Short mmCIF file of C-alpha atoms (C1' of nucleotides) in Angstrom, two decimals:
data_model
loop_
_atom_site.label_atom_id
_atom_site.label_comp_id
_atom_site.label_asym_id
_atom_site.label_seq_id
_atom_site.Cartn_x
_atom_site.Cartn_y
_atom_site.Cartn_z
CA MET A 1 -26.71 19.57 5.06
CA SER A 2 -29.40 18.78 7.58
CA SER A 3 -31.84 20.79 5.47
CA SER A 4 -32.01 17.97 2.95
CA LEU A 5 -32.94 15.50 5.67
CA VAL A 6 -36.49 14.22 5.69
CA THR A 7 -38.94 16.41 7.61
CA THR A 8 -42.51 15.29 7.89
CA THR A 9 -45.09 16.19 10.48
CA PRO A 10 -45.89 13.13 12.56
CA THR A 11 -49.39 11.77 12.01
CA HIS A 12 -50.52 8.94 14.20
CA ARG A 13 -52.06 5.97 12.55
CA GLN A 14 -54.07 3.50 14.44
CA HIS A 15 -51.71 0.60 13.85
CA PRO A 16 -48.11 1.72 13.52
CA PRO A 17 -45.72 -1.00 12.34
CA SER A 18 -43.89 -2.80 15.17
CA ILE A 19 -40.39 -1.71 16.22
CA ASP A 20 -39.07 -5.04 14.94
CA ARG A 21 -40.66 -4.47 11.56
CA LEU A 22 -39.26 -0.93 11.32
CA THR A 23 -35.81 -2.10 12.43
CA PHE A 24 -35.96 -4.68 9.68
CA LEU A 25 -36.95 -2.00 7.16
CA VAL A 26 -34.04 0.28 8.12
CA ASP A 27 -31.60 -2.62 7.89
CA LYS A 28 -32.96 -3.58 4.50
CA SER A 29 -32.66 -0.08 3.01
CA LYS A 30 -29.59 -0.49 0.86
CA SER A 31 -29.78 2.75 -1.10
CA ILE A 32 -30.08 6.36 0.00
CA LYS A 33 -33.44 6.72 -1.76
CA HIS A 34 -34.80 3.68 0.01
CA LEU A 35 -33.39 4.78 3.37
CA LEU A 36 -34.91 8.24 3.04
CA GLN A 37 -38.30 6.62 2.39
CA THR A 38 -37.95 4.47 5.51
CA HIS A 39 -36.80 7.54 7.44
CA ALA A 40 -39.97 9.36 6.32
CA LEU A 41 -42.05 6.43 7.53
CA LEU A 42 -40.43 6.63 11.00
CA LEU A 43 -41.14 10.37 11.11
CA ARG A 44 -44.78 9.80 10.14
CA HIS A 45 -45.17 7.55 13.14
CA GLY A 46 -43.12 9.80 15.43
CA LEU A 47 -40.70 6.94 16.05
CA HIS A 48 -37.49 8.55 14.80
CA HIS A 49 -36.35 9.26 18.38
CA HIS A 50 -36.69 5.61 19.38
CA PRO A 51 -33.16 4.71 20.56
CA ILE A 52 -32.79 1.59 18.42
CA LEU A 53 -34.34 3.06 15.29
CA ASN A 54 -32.49 6.35 15.55
CA PHE A 55 -29.26 4.46 16.08
CA LYS A 56 -29.89 2.16 13.12
CA LEU A 57 -30.68 5.15 10.90
CA GLN A 58 -27.41 6.83 11.83
CA ARG A 59 -25.46 3.66 11.08
CA SER A 60 -27.18 3.09 7.78
CA TYR A 61 -26.57 6.63 6.54
CA ALA A 62 -22.89 6.26 7.46
CA SER A 63 -22.55 2.92 5.70
CA LEU A 64 -24.12 4.45 2.56
CA GLY A 65 -21.46 7.15 2.63
CA ARG A 66 -23.78 9.90 3.93
CA LEU A 67 -21.87 10.89 7.05
CA ASP A 68 -23.49 14.33 6.79
CA TYR A 69 -26.92 12.82 7.47
CA THR A 70 -25.46 10.72 10.31
CA VAL A 71 -23.95 13.81 11.91
CA ALA A 72 -27.20 15.78 11.49
CA LEU A 73 -29.14 13.02 13.24
CA PHE A 74 -26.50 12.69 15.95
CA GLN A 75 -26.65 16.39 16.68
CA ARG A 76 -30.40 16.12 17.18
CA THR A 77 -30.09 13.12 19.51
CA HIS A 78 -30.90 14.11 23.05
CA ASN A 79 -28.28 12.99 25.59
CA PRO A 80 -26.59 10.43 23.33
CA SER A 81 -25.60 7.26 25.15
CA VAL A 82 -22.24 5.52 24.81
CA PHE A 83 -23.72 3.53 21.88
CA PHE A 84 -24.29 6.71 19.87
CA TRP A 85 -20.93 8.23 20.73
CA THR A 86 -19.11 5.03 19.83
CA SER A 87 -21.01 4.78 16.61
CA ILE A 88 -20.23 8.35 15.51
CA ILE A 89 -16.54 7.81 16.39
CA HIS A 90 -16.52 4.53 14.47
CA SER A 91 -18.21 6.00 11.40
CA HIS A 92 -15.66 8.80 11.17
CA ALA A 93 -12.69 6.52 11.82
CA GLN A 94 -13.96 4.10 9.16
CA CYS A 95 -14.00 6.92 6.59
CA GLY A 96 -10.44 7.90 7.51
CA LEU A 97 -11.62 11.11 9.23
CA HIS A 98 -9.35 10.42 12.18
CA ASP A 99 -9.18 13.91 13.60
CA LEU A 100 -12.97 14.21 13.66
CA ALA A 101 -13.26 10.77 15.24
CA LEU A 102 -10.88 11.90 17.96
CA MET A 103 -12.81 15.12 18.41
CA TYR A 104 -15.98 13.13 19.11
CA TYR A 105 -14.07 10.91 21.54
CA THR A 106 -12.84 13.97 23.46
CA GLN A 107 -16.35 15.45 23.45
CA MET A 108 -17.74 12.20 24.78
CA LEU A 109 -15.29 12.23 27.70
CA THR A 110 -16.03 15.90 28.36
CA ASN A 111 -19.73 15.06 28.52
CA GLY A 112 -18.95 12.54 31.25
CA VAL A 113 -19.85 9.46 29.19
CA GLU A 114 -17.73 6.39 30.13
CA PRO A 115 -16.11 4.64 27.16
CA ASN A 116 -16.55 0.88 26.80
CA CYS A 117 -14.77 -1.89 24.88
CA PHE A 118 -16.50 -0.91 21.64
CA THR A 119 -15.40 2.70 22.03
CA PHE A 120 -11.77 1.64 22.32
CA SER A 121 -12.04 -0.59 19.28
CA ALA A 122 -13.30 2.41 17.31
CA VAL A 123 -10.75 4.89 18.70
CA MET A 124 -7.89 2.50 17.95
CA LYS A 125 -8.64 2.93 14.26
CA THR A 126 -7.49 6.53 14.58
CA CYS A 127 -3.91 5.55 15.42
CA PRO A 128 -1.25 6.71 14.61
CA LEU A 129 -2.89 10.11 15.17
CA ARG A 130 -3.30 9.07 18.75
CA PRO A 131 -0.20 7.37 20.14
CA GLY A 132 -0.88 3.68 20.80
CA LYS A 133 0.81 3.72 24.18
CA ALA A 134 -1.55 6.32 25.69
CA LEU A 135 -4.53 4.37 24.47
CA HIS A 136 -3.03 1.15 25.72
CA SER A 137 -2.66 2.49 29.28
CA GLN A 138 -6.25 3.72 29.23
CA THR A 139 -7.55 0.28 28.26
CA ILE A 140 -5.51 -1.26 31.09
CA LYS A 141 -6.80 1.30 33.56
CA LEU A 142 -10.39 0.48 32.66
CA GLY A 143 -9.73 -3.26 32.56
CA PHE A 144 -10.53 -3.67 28.87
CA ASP A 145 -7.14 -4.77 27.59
CA SER A 146 -7.91 -8.47 27.80
CA ASP A 147 -11.14 -8.12 25.84
CA LEU A 148 -10.62 -10.10 22.62
CA TYR A 149 -11.51 -7.23 20.30
CA VAL A 150 -9.64 -4.55 22.27
CA ARG A 151 -6.53 -6.73 22.50
CA THR A 152 -6.73 -7.50 18.79
CA GLY A 153 -6.99 -3.79 18.10
CA LEU A 154 -3.94 -3.12 20.29
CA VAL A 155 -1.90 -5.78 18.48
CA ASP A 156 -2.89 -4.11 15.22
CA VAL A 157 -2.02 -0.62 16.51
CA TYR A 158 1.52 -1.67 17.45
CA ALA A 159 1.84 -3.83 14.34
CA ARG A 160 0.88 -0.97 12.05
CA ALA A 161 3.36 1.30 13.82
CA GLY A 162 6.01 -1.33 13.01
CA ASP A 163 6.64 -2.02 16.72
CA VAL A 164 6.83 -5.75 16.19
CA VAL A 165 8.17 -6.47 19.71
CA SER A 166 5.23 -4.87 21.54
CA ALA A 167 2.75 -6.29 19.06
CA ARG A 168 4.17 -9.78 19.47
CA GLN A 169 4.22 -9.53 23.25
CA LEU A 170 0.56 -8.52 23.33
CA PHE A 171 -0.24 -11.26 20.83
CA ASP A 172 1.63 -13.96 22.76
CA THR A 173 -0.13 -13.10 26.02
CA MET A 174 -3.58 -13.12 24.49
CA PRO A 175 -5.80 -15.45 26.50
CA GLU A 176 -7.22 -16.64 23.21
CA LYS A 177 -6.00 -15.76 19.75
CA SER A 178 -8.20 -14.54 16.96
CA LEU A 179 -7.79 -14.87 13.22
CA VAL A 180 -7.70 -11.08 12.98
CA SER A 181 -4.87 -10.66 15.50
CA LEU A 182 -2.92 -13.38 13.72
CA THR A 183 -3.46 -11.67 10.39
CA ALA A 184 -2.37 -8.34 11.89
CA MET A 185 0.83 -10.01 13.20
CA ILE A 186 1.54 -11.74 9.87
CA THR A 187 1.00 -8.45 8.04
CA CYS A 188 3.42 -6.73 10.40
CA TYR A 189 6.18 -9.25 9.68
CA ALA A 190 5.40 -9.24 5.97
CA LYS A 191 5.59 -5.43 5.75
CA ARG A 192 9.00 -5.58 7.42
CA GLY A 193 10.13 -8.13 4.84
CA GLU A 194 10.40 -10.84 7.49
CA VAL A 195 8.68 -13.47 5.40
CA GLU A 196 10.13 -16.35 7.40
CA GLU A 197 8.62 -15.09 10.67
CA ALA A 198 5.33 -14.53 8.89
CA ARG A 199 5.47 -18.05 7.49
CA VAL A 200 6.12 -19.54 10.95
CA LEU A 201 2.94 -17.90 12.25
CA PHE A 202 1.03 -18.91 9.15
CA ASP A 203 2.20 -22.53 9.42
CA GLY A 204 1.38 -22.45 13.13
CA MET A 205 -2.24 -21.79 12.23
CA GLU A 206 -2.20 -25.08 10.41
CA GLU A 207 -0.48 -27.15 13.01
CA ARG A 208 -0.62 -26.42 16.70
CA ASP A 209 -0.12 -23.42 18.95
CA VAL A 210 -3.20 -21.50 18.09
CA GLU A 211 -5.69 -21.92 20.84
CA ASN A 212 -9.00 -20.24 20.72
CA ALA A 213 -12.44 -20.89 22.01
CA GLY A 214 -13.86 -21.88 18.65
CA GLY A 215 -11.19 -24.49 17.84
CA GLU A 216 -8.85 -24.31 14.87
CA ILE A 217 -8.17 -20.99 13.19
CA LYS A 218 -7.98 -21.22 9.40
CA PRO A 219 -6.27 -18.58 7.27
CA ASN A 220 -8.66 -16.72 4.98
CA GLU A 221 -8.44 -14.35 1.98
CA LEU A 222 -7.10 -11.51 4.08
CA THR A 223 -4.41 -13.60 5.75
CA VAL A 224 -2.72 -14.53 2.47
CA LEU A 225 -2.77 -11.03 0.97
CA SER A 226 0.07 -9.34 2.78
CA LEU A 227 2.11 -12.53 2.73
CA LEU A 228 1.83 -12.61 -1.08
CA SER A 229 2.79 -8.97 -1.29
CA ALA A 230 5.92 -9.64 0.80
CA CYS A 231 6.88 -12.60 -1.43
CA GLY A 232 6.69 -10.28 -4.42
CA GLN A 233 8.82 -7.61 -2.80
CA LEU A 234 11.50 -10.15 -1.93
CA GLY A 235 11.30 -12.01 -5.21
CA ALA A 236 10.46 -15.13 -3.20
CA LEU A 237 8.91 -17.12 -6.05
CA GLU A 238 9.10 -20.49 -4.28
CA SER A 239 7.20 -19.22 -1.24
CA GLY A 240 4.77 -17.43 -3.52
CA ARG A 241 4.05 -20.60 -5.50
CA TRP A 242 3.64 -22.55 -2.30
CA LEU A 243 1.13 -20.01 -1.05
CA HIS A 244 -0.74 -20.15 -4.36
CA SER A 245 -1.17 -23.90 -4.10
CA TYR A 246 -2.15 -23.49 -0.45
CA ILE A 247 -4.89 -21.08 -1.56
CA GLU A 248 -6.12 -23.51 -4.19
CA ASN A 249 -6.04 -26.53 -1.89
CA ASN A 250 -7.71 -24.89 1.07
CA GLY A 251 -10.78 -23.42 -0.50
CA ILE A 252 -9.59 -19.82 -0.25
CA GLN A 253 -11.46 -17.99 -2.96
CA VAL A 254 -9.34 -16.29 -5.61
CA ASN A 255 -11.43 -13.12 -5.65
CA ALA A 256 -10.26 -9.86 -7.20
CA HIS A 257 -8.19 -9.00 -4.11
CA VAL A 258 -6.39 -12.32 -3.77
CA GLY A 259 -6.05 -12.50 -7.55
CA THR A 260 -4.41 -9.08 -7.62
CA ALA A 261 -1.97 -10.03 -4.89
CA LEU A 262 -1.08 -13.17 -6.91
CA ILE A 263 -0.64 -11.17 -10.13
CA ASP A 264 1.61 -8.74 -8.30
CA MET A 265 3.64 -11.52 -6.69
CA TYR A 266 4.17 -13.38 -9.98
CA SER A 267 5.03 -10.29 -11.96
CA LYS A 268 7.45 -8.99 -9.33
CA CYS A 269 9.09 -12.43 -9.35
CA GLY A 270 9.39 -12.16 -13.14
CA SER A 271 6.81 -14.78 -14.05
CA LEU A 272 4.47 -12.77 -16.28
CA GLU A 273 2.92 -15.93 -17.75
CA ASP A 274 1.69 -17.05 -14.33
CA ALA A 275 0.49 -13.53 -13.57
CA ARG A 276 -1.55 -13.52 -16.78
CA LEU A 277 -3.02 -16.97 -16.04
CA VAL A 278 -4.29 -15.67 -12.70
CA PHE A 279 -5.54 -12.44 -14.30
CA ASP A 280 -7.57 -14.36 -16.88
CA MET A 281 -9.12 -16.49 -14.18
CA ILE A 282 -10.51 -13.60 -12.11
CA ASN A 283 -14.20 -13.40 -12.86
CA GLU A 284 -14.98 -9.92 -11.67
CA LYS A 285 -11.87 -7.86 -12.25
CA ASP A 286 -11.77 -4.56 -10.44
CA VAL A 287 -9.60 -1.65 -11.47
CA VAL A 288 -6.84 -2.73 -9.06
CA ALA A 289 -6.56 -6.09 -10.84
CA TRP A 290 -6.32 -4.38 -14.24
CA ASN A 291 -3.74 -1.92 -12.88
CA SER A 292 -1.65 -4.68 -11.41
CA MET A 293 -1.44 -6.59 -14.68
CA ILE A 294 -0.82 -3.45 -16.77
CA VAL A 295 1.92 -2.25 -14.40
CA GLY A 296 3.40 -5.76 -14.35
CA TYR A 297 3.69 -5.81 -18.14
CA ALA A 298 5.01 -2.25 -18.27
CA MET A 299 7.73 -2.81 -15.67
CA HIS A 300 9.06 -5.78 -17.61
CA GLY A 301 9.11 -3.92 -20.90
CA PHE A 302 6.10 -5.71 -22.41
CA SER A 303 4.78 -2.39 -23.61
CA ARG A 304 2.49 -3.76 -26.31
CA ASP A 305 0.74 -6.10 -23.87
CA ALA A 306 0.36 -3.30 -21.33
CA LEU A 307 -1.21 -0.90 -23.84
CA GLN A 308 -3.40 -3.63 -25.33
CA LEU A 309 -4.72 -4.38 -21.86
CA PHE A 310 -5.33 -0.69 -21.23
CA HIS A 311 -7.49 -0.41 -24.35
CA GLU A 312 -9.30 -3.63 -23.44
CA MET A 313 -10.03 -2.21 -19.98
CA CYS A 314 -11.45 0.99 -21.43
CA ARG A 315 -13.52 -0.99 -23.92
CA LEU A 316 -15.07 -2.85 -21.00
CA SER A 317 -15.91 0.49 -19.35
CA CYS A 318 -13.58 0.03 -16.42
CA GLN A 319 -12.60 3.55 -15.37
CA PRO A 320 -8.78 3.88 -15.19
CA THR A 321 -7.12 5.46 -12.16
CA ASP A 322 -3.91 7.43 -11.63
CA ILE A 323 -2.05 4.14 -11.15
CA THR A 324 -3.27 2.85 -14.51
CA PHE A 325 -1.50 5.81 -16.11
CA ILE A 326 1.73 5.03 -14.25
CA GLY A 327 1.65 1.70 -16.09
CA VAL A 328 0.62 3.19 -19.43
CA LEU A 329 3.25 5.96 -19.33
CA SER A 330 5.97 3.54 -18.22
CA ALA A 331 5.03 1.25 -21.10
CA CYS A 332 5.41 4.16 -23.52
CA ALA A 333 8.79 5.05 -21.97
CA TYR A 334 10.11 1.50 -22.44
CA ALA A 335 8.98 1.36 -26.05
CA GLY A 336 10.13 4.89 -26.89
CA LEU A 337 6.58 5.95 -27.81
CA VAL A 338 7.08 9.66 -27.15
CA SER A 339 4.10 11.12 -28.98
CA GLU A 340 1.77 8.41 -27.66
CA GLY A 341 3.03 9.08 -24.14
CA ARG A 342 2.40 12.80 -24.51
CA ALA A 343 -1.11 12.05 -25.79
CA PHE A 344 -1.84 9.73 -22.85
CA PHE A 345 -0.51 12.35 -20.44
CA SER A 346 -2.91 14.98 -21.83
CA SER A 347 -5.83 12.56 -21.98
CA MET A 348 -5.44 11.80 -18.27
CA LYS A 349 -6.97 15.11 -17.34
CA ASP A 350 -8.91 16.00 -20.48
CA GLU A 351 -10.57 12.66 -21.06
CA TYR A 352 -10.53 10.91 -17.70
CA GLY A 353 -10.50 13.82 -15.26
CA ILE A 354 -7.40 12.58 -13.45
CA GLU A 355 -5.00 15.28 -12.25
CA PRO A 356 -1.40 14.16 -12.97
CA LYS A 357 0.68 13.64 -9.83
CA ILE A 358 4.42 13.94 -9.32
CA GLU A 359 4.73 10.27 -10.31
CA HIS A 360 3.21 10.94 -13.72
CA TYR A 361 5.53 13.87 -14.30
CA GLY A 362 8.33 11.45 -13.35
CA CYS A 363 7.12 9.03 -16.03
CA MET A 364 7.15 11.82 -18.59
CA VAL A 365 10.70 12.84 -17.64
CA ASN A 366 11.69 9.20 -17.98
CA LEU A 367 9.93 8.94 -21.34
CA LEU A 368 11.53 12.07 -22.78
CA SER A 369 15.00 11.45 -21.45
CA ARG A 370 15.10 7.81 -22.51
CA ALA A 371 14.27 9.00 -25.99
CA GLY A 372 17.26 11.32 -25.80
CA GLN A 373 15.16 14.49 -25.44
CA LEU A 374 17.02 15.63 -22.34
CA GLU A 375 16.56 19.36 -22.81
CA GLU A 376 12.83 18.88 -23.35
CA ALA A 377 12.69 16.82 -20.16
CA TYR A 378 14.40 19.62 -18.22
CA GLU A 379 12.04 22.19 -19.73
CA PHE A 380 9.15 19.92 -18.81
CA VAL A 381 10.30 19.84 -15.17
CA LYS A 382 10.80 23.61 -15.08
CA ASN A 383 7.26 24.18 -16.40
CA MET A 384 5.57 21.68 -14.10
CA LYS A 385 2.53 22.81 -12.14
CA ILE A 386 3.80 21.08 -8.99
CA ASP A 387 7.16 21.18 -7.22
CA PRO A 388 9.57 18.44 -8.29
CA ASP A 389 10.66 16.01 -5.56
CA PRO A 390 14.04 14.25 -5.01
CA VAL A 391 12.92 11.18 -6.98
CA LEU A 392 12.09 13.28 -10.01
CA TRP A 393 15.41 15.12 -9.88
CA GLY A 394 17.05 11.72 -9.56
CA THR A 395 15.32 10.56 -12.74
CA LEU A 396 16.63 13.59 -14.59
CA LEU A 397 20.15 13.20 -13.21
CA GLY A 398 20.08 9.53 -14.12
CA ALA A 399 19.18 10.55 -17.66
CA CYS A 400 22.13 12.99 -17.74
CA ARG A 401 24.38 10.10 -16.76
CA LEU A 402 22.91 7.88 -19.44
CA HIS A 403 23.54 10.49 -22.12
CA GLY A 404 26.82 11.73 -20.65
CA ASN A 405 25.48 15.29 -20.41
CA ILE A 406 27.81 16.84 -17.82
CA THR A 407 26.69 20.43 -18.33
CA LEU A 408 23.05 19.78 -17.56
CA GLY A 409 23.94 17.32 -14.79
CA GLU A 410 26.10 19.93 -13.07
CA GLU A 411 23.49 22.60 -13.51
CA ILE A 412 20.85 20.45 -11.87
CA ALA A 413 23.15 19.26 -9.09
CA GLU A 414 24.21 22.83 -8.31
CA PHE A 415 20.62 23.92 -8.26
CA LEU A 416 19.76 21.08 -5.85
CA LEU A 417 22.73 21.90 -3.59
CA GLY A 418 21.76 25.57 -3.55
CA GLN A 419 18.16 24.74 -2.67
CA ASN A 420 19.25 22.26 -0.01
CA LEU A 421 17.45 19.52 -1.92
CA ALA A 422 20.48 17.33 -2.54
CA ASN A 423 20.53 13.86 -0.99
CA SER A 424 23.08 11.05 -1.14
CA GLY A 425 21.58 9.96 -4.46
CA THR A 426 22.29 13.38 -5.99
CA PHE A 427 25.99 13.04 -5.15
CA ILE A 428 26.24 9.49 -6.40
CA LEU A 429 24.50 10.38 -9.65
CA LEU A 430 26.68 13.44 -10.17
CA SER A 431 29.74 11.36 -9.44
CA ASN A 432 28.56 8.83 -12.01
CA ILE A 433 27.97 11.55 -14.58
CA TYR A 434 31.60 12.66 -14.16
CA ALA A 435 32.77 9.05 -14.32
CA ALA A 436 30.79 8.50 -17.51
CA ALA A 437 32.67 11.39 -19.07
CA GLY A 438 36.01 10.21 -17.68
CA ASN A 439 36.25 13.35 -15.54
CA TRP A 440 38.00 11.77 -12.54
CA ASP A 441 38.75 15.16 -10.96
CA GLY A 442 35.04 15.81 -10.86
CA VAL A 443 34.48 12.41 -9.26
CA ALA A 444 37.12 13.15 -6.62
CA ARG A 445 35.55 16.56 -5.89
CA VAL A 446 32.15 14.99 -5.28
CA ARG A 447 33.67 12.30 -3.04
CA THR A 448 35.43 14.98 -0.96
CA LEU A 449 32.25 17.02 -0.77
CA MET A 450 30.37 13.96 0.44
CA LYS A 451 33.00 13.24 3.07
CA HIS A 452 32.95 16.83 4.34
CA SER A 453 29.17 17.00 4.54
CA GLY A 454 29.08 13.63 6.28
CA ILE A 455 26.77 12.20 3.62
CA GLN A 456 26.82 8.46 3.30
CA LYS A 457 25.11 6.34 0.74
CA GLU A 458 23.02 3.53 2.14
CA PRO A 459 24.31 0.42 0.39
CA GLY A 460 21.89 -1.07 -2.09
CA CYS A 461 20.76 -4.58 -1.35
CA SER A 462 19.51 -7.39 -3.50
CA SER A 463 17.89 -10.62 -2.45
CA ILE A 464 17.19 -14.08 -3.78
CA GLU A 465 15.22 -16.98 -2.40
CA VAL A 466 16.72 -20.47 -2.35
CA ASP A 467 14.99 -23.39 -0.60
CA ASN A 468 12.44 -21.14 1.07
CA LYS A 469 15.13 -18.95 2.57
CA VAL A 470 15.69 -15.36 1.50
CA HIS A 471 19.37 -14.40 1.15
CA GLU A 472 20.45 -10.77 1.03
CA PHE A 473 23.56 -9.43 -0.68
CA LEU A 474 25.43 -6.14 -0.53
CA ALA A 475 28.29 -5.12 -2.81
CA GLY A 476 31.49 -6.92 -1.79
CA ASP A 477 29.53 -8.83 0.85
CA ARG A 478 31.37 -11.76 2.48
CA ARG A 479 29.02 -12.44 5.36
CA SER A 480 27.63 -15.67 3.95
CA PRO A 481 29.36 -18.82 5.24
CA ARG A 482 29.35 -19.97 1.64
CA SER A 483 30.74 -16.75 0.20
CA LYS A 484 33.78 -18.62 -1.18
CA GLU A 485 31.50 -20.77 -3.33
CA ILE A 486 29.41 -17.76 -4.31
CA TYR A 487 32.44 -15.83 -5.54
CA MET A 488 33.72 -18.95 -7.34
CA MET A 489 30.42 -19.08 -9.16
CA ILE A 490 30.66 -15.38 -10.02
CA LYS A 491 34.10 -16.07 -11.49
CA GLU A 492 32.74 -18.93 -13.54
CA MET A 493 29.86 -16.81 -14.82
CA ASN A 494 32.29 -14.02 -15.68
CA GLN A 495 34.34 -16.36 -17.77
CA TRP A 496 31.22 -17.58 -19.50
CA LEU A 497 30.11 -14.01 -20.21
CA LYS A 498 33.52 -13.04 -21.57
CA ALA A 499 33.65 -16.16 -23.70
CA HIS A 500 30.27 -15.18 -25.17
CA GLY A 501 31.45 -11.75 -26.15
CA TYR A 502 30.16 -9.61 -23.29
CA THR A 503 31.93 -6.26 -22.99
CA PRO A 504 31.26 -4.46 -19.76
CA GLN A 505 30.22 -0.83 -19.84
CA ILE A 506 32.63 0.45 -17.25
CA ASP A 507 32.49 4.19 -17.69
CA THR A 508 29.51 4.83 -15.44
CA VAL A 509 30.89 3.03 -12.45
CA LEU A 510 32.26 4.80 -9.44
CA HIS A 511 35.86 5.82 -9.33
CA ASP A 512 36.69 3.99 -6.12
CA LEU A 513 36.75 0.60 -7.81
CA GLY A 514 40.15 -0.91 -8.53
CA GLU A 515 41.30 -1.79 -12.02
CA ARG A 516 40.81 -5.47 -11.26
CA GLU A 517 37.23 -4.90 -10.27
CA ARG A 518 36.68 -2.76 -13.33
CA SER A 519 37.66 -5.58 -15.58
CA ASN A 520 35.29 -7.99 -13.86
CA PRO A 521 32.10 -7.68 -15.91
CA LEU A 522 29.74 -9.50 -13.59
CA LYS A 523 30.80 -7.43 -10.65
CA PHE A 524 29.97 -4.41 -12.73
CA ILE A 525 26.56 -5.70 -13.53
CA VAL A 526 25.92 -6.50 -9.89
CA ARG A 527 27.41 -3.23 -8.73
CA ASN A 528 25.35 -1.24 -11.22
CA LEU A 529 22.25 -3.12 -10.22
CA LEU A 530 22.99 -2.39 -6.59
CA LEU A 531 23.51 1.29 -7.34
CA LEU A 532 20.25 1.37 -9.23
CA SER A 533 18.37 -0.40 -6.47
CA GLY A 534 19.94 1.86 -3.84
"C1'" DT R 1 -28.81 -1.46 18.96
"C1'" DT R 2 -22.02 -1.12 18.74
"C1'" DA R 3 -15.98 -3.95 17.27
"C1'" DG R 4 -10.77 -6.06 14.82
"C1'" DG R 5 -6.99 -7.81 9.72
"C1'" DG R 6 -5.84 -6.79 3.04
"C1'" DT R 7 -4.00 -6.06 -2.72
"C1'" DT R 8 -1.85 -2.14 -7.48
"C1'" DA R 9 2.67 2.98 -7.76
"C1'" DG R 10 7.81 7.22 -11.04
#
DNA sequence: TTAGGGTTAG
């Protein structure tokens, strides 16, 4: 790789450009071609070993995605200082090459070079490869842990590991907060689904608490992103709308990233119209924005809109990704477009060069089995180039339940048990297949088997937001202080449903429900929903 | 001459 690097014999001119001028030229080289020309100029003047220029060259190659050139230059650097080591660690960490970044860090220590604050900031990007705690003690030992950037990095390390207690403790004892540490904390809460906690921190930015040297800390594009994502996951439409108006009223730019998070939030909360309004307003849509809207339509059964958007995207020369095809194939599955789905599946690789992943095979199984082509779906799985995973088997078993195909369901379940691939979902699905066929002995056998193997099904959970508070419900849940009113309302809704001619489909529901529960349609809907979500 | 936070998925 180093062979392609510029090699020119130095020739000394009378008036070489100043170091400042050359530094400026390196910084301004925004393409590889341009940078190579500047590099050649440095070589001509024999200035490529100048510490600042050499350093800048290494950084620029890395930022243009040519880590190979950076490494080649680094290897030729005589006695690299802590600046160079930190930079090579940072470049690798930035590209996700965590093990290599760590290797350079170890080499640096072996060479007797003392790390500094910047080194720790770079190494912290390699977590969770390197346990946060070990790194934390090292920063304390060297007295760097109160440095703003190091502390922010530590908060982020613990936050990303989901250790909200340690992250919060480090955050609370920060001598001065930074927007980045706040965003890291908010993201941590949001990822855990603790939207209220995240909101408290977010609101705190507005009001009081946050003390920093530069005065008030204002949320920016990045701060709202994970919060929006959490609203979507919890179906918290009110919070999501509030955040949207906050964005509009506080000069936060609705760029492609924020726009995508808004599209995702609205579509997950079921408001496709709002999602589309945001989508249409994004000026420079990237592929993630297109994907988000296509997937949003597909998941809600708006297959025509999803496919229309896909064609529009291709017309505008936006290259689809593997996620685009998740949306496209799901859209076909919802609309029963079997031959179109097959064609899209083939075109993924043939036309777009995208290798189908397990998810795409899952979409195809879904597509075929929804269309009643269960045997074809099973054949498809057996002939797959990659190993099926539990989710895919679950899709197939779910299809067996839907079509009441006990024989195939049993065959698959036995295969999974034999291969030690069965999970709680396998048992529940098998049990449901028996229930669907009225085979209560089969149901009882599965229940006994589950008991003996100590397998328990995690209860499914659903949530709803009322007055900015997210409420969670499990089947038969009576934890809410207002559960009496809730169940009264369920009763009322049941009566309404019955009066309007709703007949519950009770055959697929688990055996352990009493007759009274079985005749309660809404409970069945809820229960089935919970089973599906579990 | 060096540093930290984010969005789409069967």
